[in-house]
């Protein structure tokens, strides 16, 4: 049987989740030639009408609600905008692990290749998997088999209920809201970064000018200072414009954000035990550790630009918009119970956050960044003085599994690893073996390192 290699990818190993090793793949006995490993490049999203048709057709064929397929598609790959590989090696439109795709992947579009990066193949394969996991009798259990986390099941089913209960355009209306918000937040972060660089350049040149004694040297430096001041002013104007666009996007989505599923989708504030979790985005994107590297504090990892909220009613004690070498951009607030909290490493502060300002619980105070001494985007949160661990407080722990996941537990991770799992004995989920499909769709070709996984035409 002739086999033609179509795609190649680097297999990612070492995740805490059930990660397929090279020896879990069936090696195609005939030679295959790998192509350039660029199959995970971002692709343009499909038109909404085409996606809706795929969800509905796959759902009808396998007896799975189309809205559940839509919700999984949204949570897993953001409708095809982020197709991995994840840190566990999950790939494609519906984020299958390669070993699972080998068993459950189908060539739904009839082109001879079962391809997880093809929307038709991936969506029909996900429906097939869910049907095999018992979706017709226990939808919760089937979705749990897809990803072993209660927060994941709740998020998917809440979104599905929202999609199913509205018109066919509800999913896409919410998607546009989210995309507009994300774009506006990123624009504010980018504008703030440009302003910080422009301001630093201006301050450096002004300091040099002040130290200059000779008039001729001053005259030579002044044009550069003037240009830097103009660049700073332009960056200030761009940031103001970006902030206005973000405020408009937030206003446009405010009415929809009262539904829990939508609030998570739009990274709205989460409330529990009289507090608000300080970073929006939900358990799929936000994580924290039980410990901190050197003193009582917590680092809350989240995507760059995620909204940061006041954890309770508070008064701003201090706020700084220029990055401190250690803490970066941040603020210190006093809460009514006598506690003092410091937030560090923000990308930007909201304009209303100034010393003496009164903040309401859940009010946005800025966006997650990596300013100061930070190895990646996160919010550093600590008490002042830092004599207690924030993550040991009852209110903080009440958000585990809803507003964030623990990233130092077996099922946690700084980045969620969405992945369909096979057989899942560790969670007592039994998924029937898939019916044999014509041809193997994966092959492992030995290489030094890592192994290369190839698709083949059957």
PDB file of C-alpha atoms in Angstrom, residues 15 33 41 49 56 92 98 143-144 162 175 179 209 256 294 310 313 319 326 331 364 382 412 416 456:
ATOM      1  CA  UNK A  15       4.461  16.852  30.805  1.00  0.00           C
ATOM      2  CA  UNK A  33       9.983  11.318   4.056  1.00  0.00           C
ATOM      3  CA  UNK A  41       1.841  27.502  12.154  1.00  0.00           C
ATOM      4  CA  UNK A  49     -20.992  29.588   9.115  1.00  0.00           C
ATOM      5  CA  UNK A  56     -23.889  20.367  13.679  1.00  0.00           C
ATOM      6  CA  UNK A  92      -4.741  20.506  16.194  1.00  0.00           C
ATOM      7  CA  UNK A  98      -1.057  11.911  19.062  1.00  0.00           C
ATOM      8  CA  UNK A 143     -16.354  15.526  28.679  1.00  0.00           C
ATOM      9  CA  UNK A 144     -14.341  14.541  31.747  1.00  0.00           C
ATOM     10  CA  UNK A 162     -25.183  29.196  26.531  1.00  0.00           C
ATOM     11  CA  UNK A 175     -16.110  35.119  20.276  1.00  0.00           C
ATOM     12  CA  UNK A 179     -11.260  38.851  20.376  1.00  0.00           C
ATOM     13  CA  UNK A 209      22.470  66.865  29.083  1.00  0.00           C
ATOM     14  CA  UNK A 256     -22.948  39.760  28.574  1.00  0.00           C
ATOM     15  CA  UNK A 294      12.338  32.552  48.747  1.00  0.00           C
ATOM     16  CA  UNK A 310      -8.647  44.628  43.408  1.00  0.00           C
ATOM     17  CA  UNK A 313     -12.582  47.030  48.744  1.00  0.00           C
ATOM     18  CA  UNK A 319       1.216  53.209  43.020  1.00  0.00           C
ATOM     19  CA  UNK A 326      12.554  44.403  41.424  1.00  0.00           C
ATOM     20  CA  UNK A 331       0.677  49.177  43.670  1.00  0.00           C
ATOM     21  CA  UNK A 364      -9.674  46.469  37.382  1.00  0.00           C
ATOM     22  CA  UNK A 382       2.297  39.535  48.838  1.00  0.00           C
ATOM     23  CA  UNK A 412      -2.000  21.315  37.347  1.00  0.00           C
ATOM     24  CA  UNK A 416      -3.257  24.217  30.924  1.00  0.00           C
ATOM     25  CA  UNK A 456       0.815   8.875   6.207  1.00  0.00           C
TER      26      UNK A 456
END
